[in-house]
PDB file of C-alpha atoms in Angstrom:
ATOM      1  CA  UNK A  27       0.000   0.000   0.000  1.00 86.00           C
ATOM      2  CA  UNK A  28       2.891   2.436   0.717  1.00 88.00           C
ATOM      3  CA  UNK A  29       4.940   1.537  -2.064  1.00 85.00           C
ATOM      4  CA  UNK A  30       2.168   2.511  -4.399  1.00 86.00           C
ATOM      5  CA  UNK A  31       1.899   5.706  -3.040  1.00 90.00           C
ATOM      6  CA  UNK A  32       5.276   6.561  -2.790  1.00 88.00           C
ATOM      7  CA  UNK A  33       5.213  10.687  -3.158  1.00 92.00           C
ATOM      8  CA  UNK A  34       7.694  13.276  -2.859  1.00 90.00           C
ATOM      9  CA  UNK A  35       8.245  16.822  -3.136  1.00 93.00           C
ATOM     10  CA  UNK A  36      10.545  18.701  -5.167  1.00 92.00           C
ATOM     11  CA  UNK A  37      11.555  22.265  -5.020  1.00 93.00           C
ATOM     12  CA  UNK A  38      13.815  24.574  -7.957  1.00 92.00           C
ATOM     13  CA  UNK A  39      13.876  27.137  -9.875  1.00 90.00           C
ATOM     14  CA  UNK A  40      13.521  25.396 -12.815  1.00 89.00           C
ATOM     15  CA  UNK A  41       9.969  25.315 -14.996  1.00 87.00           C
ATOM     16  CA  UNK A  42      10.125  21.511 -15.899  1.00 84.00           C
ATOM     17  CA  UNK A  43      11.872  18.613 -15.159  1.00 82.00           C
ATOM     18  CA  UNK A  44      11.296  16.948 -18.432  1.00 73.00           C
ATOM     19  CA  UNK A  45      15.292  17.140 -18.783  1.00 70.00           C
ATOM     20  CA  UNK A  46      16.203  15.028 -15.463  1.00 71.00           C
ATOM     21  CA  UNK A  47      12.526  12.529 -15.919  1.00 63.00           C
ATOM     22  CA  UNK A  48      14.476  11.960 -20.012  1.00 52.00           C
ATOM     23  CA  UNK A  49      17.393  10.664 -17.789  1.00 49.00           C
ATOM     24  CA  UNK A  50      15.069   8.315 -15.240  1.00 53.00           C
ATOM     25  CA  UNK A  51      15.918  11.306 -12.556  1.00 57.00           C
ATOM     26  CA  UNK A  52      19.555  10.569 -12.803  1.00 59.00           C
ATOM     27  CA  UNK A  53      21.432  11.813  -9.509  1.00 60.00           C
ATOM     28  CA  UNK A  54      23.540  13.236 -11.454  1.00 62.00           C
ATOM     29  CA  UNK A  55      21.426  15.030 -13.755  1.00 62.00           C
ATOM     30  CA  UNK A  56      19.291  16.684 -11.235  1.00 70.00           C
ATOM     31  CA  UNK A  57      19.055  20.357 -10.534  1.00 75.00           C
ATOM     32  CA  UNK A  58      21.283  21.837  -8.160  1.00 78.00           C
ATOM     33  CA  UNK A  59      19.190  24.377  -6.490  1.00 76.00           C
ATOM     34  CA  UNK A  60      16.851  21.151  -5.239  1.00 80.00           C
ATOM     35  CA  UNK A  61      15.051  21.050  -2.171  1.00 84.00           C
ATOM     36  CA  UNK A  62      12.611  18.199  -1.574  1.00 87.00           C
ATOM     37  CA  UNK A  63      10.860  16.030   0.962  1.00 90.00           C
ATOM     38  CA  UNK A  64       8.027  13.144   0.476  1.00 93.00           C
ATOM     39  CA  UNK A  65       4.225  13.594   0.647  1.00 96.00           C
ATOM     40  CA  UNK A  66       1.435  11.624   1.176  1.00 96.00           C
ATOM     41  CA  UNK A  67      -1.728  11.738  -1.909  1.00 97.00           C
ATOM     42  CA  UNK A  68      -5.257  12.560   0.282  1.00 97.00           C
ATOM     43  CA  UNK A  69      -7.879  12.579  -2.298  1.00 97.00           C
ATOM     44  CA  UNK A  70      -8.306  10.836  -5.852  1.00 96.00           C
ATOM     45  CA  UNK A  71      -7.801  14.193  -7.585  1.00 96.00           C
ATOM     46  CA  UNK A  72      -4.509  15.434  -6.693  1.00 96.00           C
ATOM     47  CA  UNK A  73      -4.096  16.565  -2.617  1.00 98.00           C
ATOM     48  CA  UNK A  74      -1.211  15.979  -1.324  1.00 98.00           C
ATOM     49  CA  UNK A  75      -0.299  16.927   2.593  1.00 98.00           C
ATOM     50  CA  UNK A  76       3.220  17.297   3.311  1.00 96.00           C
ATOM     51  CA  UNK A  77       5.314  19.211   5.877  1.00 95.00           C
ATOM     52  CA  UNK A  78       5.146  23.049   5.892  1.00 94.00           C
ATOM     53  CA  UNK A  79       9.068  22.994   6.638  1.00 92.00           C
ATOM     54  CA  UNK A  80       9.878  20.680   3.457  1.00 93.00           C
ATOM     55  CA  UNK A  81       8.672  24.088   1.433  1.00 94.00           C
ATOM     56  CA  UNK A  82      10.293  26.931   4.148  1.00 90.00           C
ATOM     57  CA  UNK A  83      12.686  27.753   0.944  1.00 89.00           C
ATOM     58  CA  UNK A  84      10.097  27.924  -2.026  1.00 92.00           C
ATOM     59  CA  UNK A  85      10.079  31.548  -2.683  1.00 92.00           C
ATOM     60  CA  UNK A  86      10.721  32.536  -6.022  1.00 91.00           C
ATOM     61  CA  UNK A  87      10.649  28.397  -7.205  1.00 92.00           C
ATOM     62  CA  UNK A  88       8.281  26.073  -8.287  1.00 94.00           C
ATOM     63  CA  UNK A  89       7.196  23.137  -6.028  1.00 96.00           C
ATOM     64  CA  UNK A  90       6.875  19.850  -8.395  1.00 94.00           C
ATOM     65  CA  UNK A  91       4.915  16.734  -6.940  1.00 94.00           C
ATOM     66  CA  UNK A  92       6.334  13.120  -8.093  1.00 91.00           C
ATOM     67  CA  UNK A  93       3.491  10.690  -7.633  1.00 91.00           C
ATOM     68  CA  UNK A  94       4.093   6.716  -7.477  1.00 79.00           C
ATOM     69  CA  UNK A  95       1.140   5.342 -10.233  1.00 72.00           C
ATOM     70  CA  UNK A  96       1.884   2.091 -12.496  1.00 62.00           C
ATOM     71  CA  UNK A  97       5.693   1.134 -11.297  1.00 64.00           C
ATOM     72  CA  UNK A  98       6.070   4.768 -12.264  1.00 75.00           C
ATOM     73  CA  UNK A  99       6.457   8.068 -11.073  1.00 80.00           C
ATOM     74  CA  UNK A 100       4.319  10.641 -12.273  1.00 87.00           C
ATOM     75  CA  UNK A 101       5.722  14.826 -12.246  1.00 89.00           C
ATOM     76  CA  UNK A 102       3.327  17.708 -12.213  1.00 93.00           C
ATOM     77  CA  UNK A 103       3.629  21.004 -10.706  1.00 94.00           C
ATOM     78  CA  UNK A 104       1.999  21.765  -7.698  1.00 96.00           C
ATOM     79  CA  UNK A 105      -0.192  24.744  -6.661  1.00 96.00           C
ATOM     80  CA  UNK A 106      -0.109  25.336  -2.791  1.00 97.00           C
ATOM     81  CA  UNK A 107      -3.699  25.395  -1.113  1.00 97.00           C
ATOM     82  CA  UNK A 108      -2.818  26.042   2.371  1.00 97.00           C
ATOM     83  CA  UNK A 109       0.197  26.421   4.588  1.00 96.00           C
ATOM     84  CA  UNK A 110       0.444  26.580   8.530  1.00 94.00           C
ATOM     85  CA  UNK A 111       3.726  26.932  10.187  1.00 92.00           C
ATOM     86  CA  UNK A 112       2.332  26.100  13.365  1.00 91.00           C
ATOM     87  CA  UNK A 113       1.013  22.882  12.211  1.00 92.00           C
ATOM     88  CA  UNK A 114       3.984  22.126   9.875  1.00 93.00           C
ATOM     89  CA  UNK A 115       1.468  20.876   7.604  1.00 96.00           C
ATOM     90  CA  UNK A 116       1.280  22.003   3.838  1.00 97.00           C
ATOM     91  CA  UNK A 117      -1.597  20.742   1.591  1.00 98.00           C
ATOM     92  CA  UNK A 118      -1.100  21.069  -2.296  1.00 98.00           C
ATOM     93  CA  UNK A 119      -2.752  20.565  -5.723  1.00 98.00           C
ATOM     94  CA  UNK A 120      -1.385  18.396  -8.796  1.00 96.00           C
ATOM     95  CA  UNK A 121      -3.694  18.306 -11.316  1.00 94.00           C
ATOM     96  CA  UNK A 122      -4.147  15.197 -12.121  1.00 92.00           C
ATOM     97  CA  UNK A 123      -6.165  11.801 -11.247  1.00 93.00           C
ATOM     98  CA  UNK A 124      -4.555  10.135  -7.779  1.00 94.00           C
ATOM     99  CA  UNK A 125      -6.151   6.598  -7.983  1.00 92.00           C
ATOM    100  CA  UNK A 126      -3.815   5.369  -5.131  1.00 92.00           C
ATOM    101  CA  UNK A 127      -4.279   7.209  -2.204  1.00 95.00           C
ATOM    102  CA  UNK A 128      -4.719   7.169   1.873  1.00 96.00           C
ATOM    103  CA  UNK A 129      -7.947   7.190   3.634  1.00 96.00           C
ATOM    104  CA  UNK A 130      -7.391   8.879   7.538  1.00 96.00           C
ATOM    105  CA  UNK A 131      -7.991   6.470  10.417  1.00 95.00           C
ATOM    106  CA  UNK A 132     -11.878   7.502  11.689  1.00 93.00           C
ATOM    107  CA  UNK A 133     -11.509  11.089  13.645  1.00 89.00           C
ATOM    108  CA  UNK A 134     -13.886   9.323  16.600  1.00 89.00           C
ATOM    109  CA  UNK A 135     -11.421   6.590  16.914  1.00 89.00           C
ATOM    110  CA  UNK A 136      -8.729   6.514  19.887  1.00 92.00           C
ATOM    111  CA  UNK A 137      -5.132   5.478  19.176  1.00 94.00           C
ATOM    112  CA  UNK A 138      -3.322   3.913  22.204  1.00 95.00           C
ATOM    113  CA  UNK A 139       0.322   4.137  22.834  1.00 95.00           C
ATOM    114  CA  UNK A 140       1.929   1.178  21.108  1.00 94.00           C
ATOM    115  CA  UNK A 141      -0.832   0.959  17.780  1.00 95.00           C
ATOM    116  CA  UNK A 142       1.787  -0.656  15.264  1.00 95.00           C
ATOM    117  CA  UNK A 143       2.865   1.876  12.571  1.00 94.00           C
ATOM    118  CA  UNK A 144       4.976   2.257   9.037  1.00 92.00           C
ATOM    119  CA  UNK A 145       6.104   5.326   7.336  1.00 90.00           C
ATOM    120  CA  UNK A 146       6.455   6.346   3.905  1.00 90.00           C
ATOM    121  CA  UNK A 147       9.402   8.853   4.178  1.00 88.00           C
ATOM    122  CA  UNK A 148      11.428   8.368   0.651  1.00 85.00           C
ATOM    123  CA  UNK A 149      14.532   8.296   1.911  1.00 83.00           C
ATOM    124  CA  UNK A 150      14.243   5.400   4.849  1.00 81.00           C
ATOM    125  CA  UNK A 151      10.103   4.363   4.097  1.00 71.00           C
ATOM    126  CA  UNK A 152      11.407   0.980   2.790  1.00 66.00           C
ATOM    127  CA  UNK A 153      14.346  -0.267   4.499  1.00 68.00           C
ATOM    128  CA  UNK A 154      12.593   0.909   7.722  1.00 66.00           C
ATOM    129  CA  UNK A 155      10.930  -1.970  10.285  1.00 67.00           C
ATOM    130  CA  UNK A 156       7.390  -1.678  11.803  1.00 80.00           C
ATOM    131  CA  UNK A 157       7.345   0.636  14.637  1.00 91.00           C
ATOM    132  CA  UNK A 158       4.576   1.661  17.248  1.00 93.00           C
ATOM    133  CA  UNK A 159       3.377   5.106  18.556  1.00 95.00           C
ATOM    134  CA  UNK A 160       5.140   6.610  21.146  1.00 92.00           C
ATOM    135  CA  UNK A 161       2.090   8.578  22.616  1.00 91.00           C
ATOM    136  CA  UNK A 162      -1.098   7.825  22.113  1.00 93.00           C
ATOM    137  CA  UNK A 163      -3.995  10.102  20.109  1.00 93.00           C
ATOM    138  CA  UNK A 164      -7.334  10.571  21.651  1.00 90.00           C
ATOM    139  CA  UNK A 165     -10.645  11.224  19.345  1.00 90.00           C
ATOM    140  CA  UNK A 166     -10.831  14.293  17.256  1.00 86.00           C
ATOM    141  CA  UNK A 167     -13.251  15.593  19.916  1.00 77.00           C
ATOM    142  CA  UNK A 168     -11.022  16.087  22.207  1.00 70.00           C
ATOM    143  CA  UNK A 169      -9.097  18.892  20.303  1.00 72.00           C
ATOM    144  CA  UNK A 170      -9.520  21.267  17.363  1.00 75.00           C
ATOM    145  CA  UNK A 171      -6.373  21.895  16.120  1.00 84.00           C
ATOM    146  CA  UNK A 172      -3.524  19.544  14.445  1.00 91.00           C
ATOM    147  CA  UNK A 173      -1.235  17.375  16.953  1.00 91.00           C
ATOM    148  CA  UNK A 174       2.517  16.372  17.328  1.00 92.00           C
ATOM    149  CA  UNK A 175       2.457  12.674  18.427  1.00 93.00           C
ATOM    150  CA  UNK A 176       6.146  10.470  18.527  1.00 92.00           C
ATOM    151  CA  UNK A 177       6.949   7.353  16.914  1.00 92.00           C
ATOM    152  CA  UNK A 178       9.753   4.774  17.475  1.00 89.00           C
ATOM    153  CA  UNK A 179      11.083   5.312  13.930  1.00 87.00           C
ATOM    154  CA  UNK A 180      14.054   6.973  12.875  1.00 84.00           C
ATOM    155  CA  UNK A 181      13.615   9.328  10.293  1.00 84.00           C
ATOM    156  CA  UNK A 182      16.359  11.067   8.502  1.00 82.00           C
ATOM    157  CA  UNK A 183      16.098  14.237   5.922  1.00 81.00           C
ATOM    158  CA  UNK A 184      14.184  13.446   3.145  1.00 86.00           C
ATOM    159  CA  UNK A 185      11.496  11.224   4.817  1.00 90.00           C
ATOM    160  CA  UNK A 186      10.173  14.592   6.209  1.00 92.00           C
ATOM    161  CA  UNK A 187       6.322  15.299   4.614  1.00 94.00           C
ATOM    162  CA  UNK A 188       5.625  11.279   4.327  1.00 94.00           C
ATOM    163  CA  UNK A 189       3.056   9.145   5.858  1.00 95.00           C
ATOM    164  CA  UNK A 190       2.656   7.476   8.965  1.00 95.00           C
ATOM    165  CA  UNK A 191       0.281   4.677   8.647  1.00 95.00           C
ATOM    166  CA  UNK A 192      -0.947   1.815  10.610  1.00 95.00           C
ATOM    167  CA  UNK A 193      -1.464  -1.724   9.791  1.00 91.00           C
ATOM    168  CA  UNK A 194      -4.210  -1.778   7.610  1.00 92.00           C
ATOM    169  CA  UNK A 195      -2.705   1.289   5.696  1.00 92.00           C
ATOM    170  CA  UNK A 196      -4.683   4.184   6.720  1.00 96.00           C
ATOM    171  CA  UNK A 197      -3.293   7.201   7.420  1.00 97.00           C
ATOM    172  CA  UNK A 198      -2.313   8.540  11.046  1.00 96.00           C
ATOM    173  CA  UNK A 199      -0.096  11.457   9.983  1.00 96.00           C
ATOM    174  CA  UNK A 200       2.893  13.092   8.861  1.00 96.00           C
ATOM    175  CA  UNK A 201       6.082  12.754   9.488  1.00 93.00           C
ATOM    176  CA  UNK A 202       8.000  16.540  10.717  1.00 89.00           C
ATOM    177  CA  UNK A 203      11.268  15.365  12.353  1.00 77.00           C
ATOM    178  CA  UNK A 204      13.181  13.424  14.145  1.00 64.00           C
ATOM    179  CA  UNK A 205      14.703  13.784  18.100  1.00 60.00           C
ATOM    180  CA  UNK A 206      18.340  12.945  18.762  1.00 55.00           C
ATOM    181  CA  UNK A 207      19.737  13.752  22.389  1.00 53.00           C
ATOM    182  CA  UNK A 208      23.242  14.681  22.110  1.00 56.00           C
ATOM    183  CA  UNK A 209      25.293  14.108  25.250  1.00 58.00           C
ATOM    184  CA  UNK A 210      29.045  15.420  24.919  1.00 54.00           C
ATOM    185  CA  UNK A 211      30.469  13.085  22.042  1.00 60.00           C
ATOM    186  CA  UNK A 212      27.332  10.534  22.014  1.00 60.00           C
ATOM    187  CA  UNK A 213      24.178  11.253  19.925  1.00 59.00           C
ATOM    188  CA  UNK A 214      21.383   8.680  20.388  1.00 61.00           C
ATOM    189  CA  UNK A 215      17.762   8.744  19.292  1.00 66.00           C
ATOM    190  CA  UNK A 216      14.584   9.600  21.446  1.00 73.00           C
ATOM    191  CA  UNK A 217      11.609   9.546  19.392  1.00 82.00           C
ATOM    192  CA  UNK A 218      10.378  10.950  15.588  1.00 89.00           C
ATOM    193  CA  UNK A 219       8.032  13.599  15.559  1.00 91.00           C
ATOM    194  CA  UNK A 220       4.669  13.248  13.503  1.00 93.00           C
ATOM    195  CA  UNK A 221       1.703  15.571  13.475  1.00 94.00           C
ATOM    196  CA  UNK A 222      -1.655  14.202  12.951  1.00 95.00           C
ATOM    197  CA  UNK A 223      -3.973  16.765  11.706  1.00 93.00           C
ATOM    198  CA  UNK A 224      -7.712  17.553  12.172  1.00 92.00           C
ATOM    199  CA  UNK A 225      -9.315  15.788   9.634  1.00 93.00           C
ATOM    200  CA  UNK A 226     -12.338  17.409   8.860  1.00 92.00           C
ATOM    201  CA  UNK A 227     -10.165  20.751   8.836  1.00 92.00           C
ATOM    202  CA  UNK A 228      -8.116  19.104   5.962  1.00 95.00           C
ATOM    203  CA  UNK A 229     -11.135  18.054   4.132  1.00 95.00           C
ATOM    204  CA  UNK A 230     -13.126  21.629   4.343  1.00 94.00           C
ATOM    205  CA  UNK A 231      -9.831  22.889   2.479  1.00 96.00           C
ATOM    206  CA  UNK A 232     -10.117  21.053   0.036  1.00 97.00           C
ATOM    207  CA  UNK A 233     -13.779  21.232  -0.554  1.00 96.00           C
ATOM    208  CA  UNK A 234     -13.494  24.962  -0.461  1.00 96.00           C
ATOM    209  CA  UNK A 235     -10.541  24.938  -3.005  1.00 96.00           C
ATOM    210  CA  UNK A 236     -12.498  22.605  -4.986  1.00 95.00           C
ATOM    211  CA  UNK A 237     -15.380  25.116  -5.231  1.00 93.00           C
ATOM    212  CA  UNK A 238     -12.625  27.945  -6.031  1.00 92.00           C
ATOM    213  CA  UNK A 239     -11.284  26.018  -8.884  1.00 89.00           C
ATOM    214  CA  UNK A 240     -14.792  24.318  -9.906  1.00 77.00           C
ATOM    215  CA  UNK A 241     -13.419  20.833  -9.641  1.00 60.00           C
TER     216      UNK A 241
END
């Protein structure tokens, strides 16, 4: 389910990439001004939700979504529909069909400490082993807003923006970072950091952006 999702996010100055997809996105070949991060597709028509902080250098660049479909990836240019810093949650547009994507886990439903999770970071999402929540997530109810939570996972740069999903594949959040506690010469990991958002929130965006853009 995760491989066939597999996003990410790409950030230059450039207008296309139809130079570096000729050479099958050649390290080599790609641009130098690159920023990037992964993403997780939300709807069958093109949302995406990543992490704000994947996009903190997009100024003056275009933001390019590569979407897993077929064995292949799949480039378009993304619009962004909303941003919060707070959250570090981005949501953005591609437009085109997203077949393969991620339902969210029910907003009534509670998620104990220990619920067995994946990611889908790009760098580490497949040579990563299960892992479990850190802290739990109580029913939408019981907040408004969007929520850090920790997982058990190391992430490293590059799996930033990616999903967090539990064992039937539905989607608990995104991953935002990851905690190492450096004492003297020793560095040794705590816990990633992951922010579940509020659901309904996410999906009134996009309803209201579909109405903007009559789609």
């Amino acid at each position: 389910i995760v491989a066939e999702r597999a996003s990410l996010i790409l950030v230059t100055k450039k207008e296309n990439l139809k130079t570096w997809q000729g050479r099958s996105f050649s390290p080599d070949s790609a641009p130098k001004d690159a920023d990037g991060g992964s993403a997780a597709p939300i709807s069958p028509d093109g949302y995406f939700l990543t992490a704000d902080h994947v996009l903190s250098r997009m100024e003056g660049k275009n933001v390019f979504v590569f979407y897993g479909r077929g064995g292949r990836f799949l480039v378009n240019k993304a619009r962004v529909v909303w941003r919060s810093s707070q959250a570090d949650l981005a949501l953005l547009h591609v437009p085109t069909k997203t077949p393969y994507h991620y339902e969210f886990t029910p907003g009534d439903q509670w998620l104990p400490e220990g619920t067995e999770v994946i990611h889908g970071g790009v760098s580490t999402g497949y040579r990563s082993g299960k892992g479990k929540l850190s802290t739990s997530l109580a029913p939408e109810g019981a907040f408004t807003g969007s929520r850090k939570f920790k997982i058990d996972i190391p992430l490293v740069p590059g799996d930033s923006g990616g999903p967090v999903v539990n064992a039937v594949g539905q989607l608990v959040g995104i991953n935002s970072a990851v905690e190492f506690l450096v004492p003297l010469e020793t560095a040794f990991f705590v816990d990633s950091e992951c922010t579940r958002p509020n659901t309904k929130q996410i999906m009134n965006l996009i309803q209201a952006d579909r109405r903007r853009n009559r789609r």
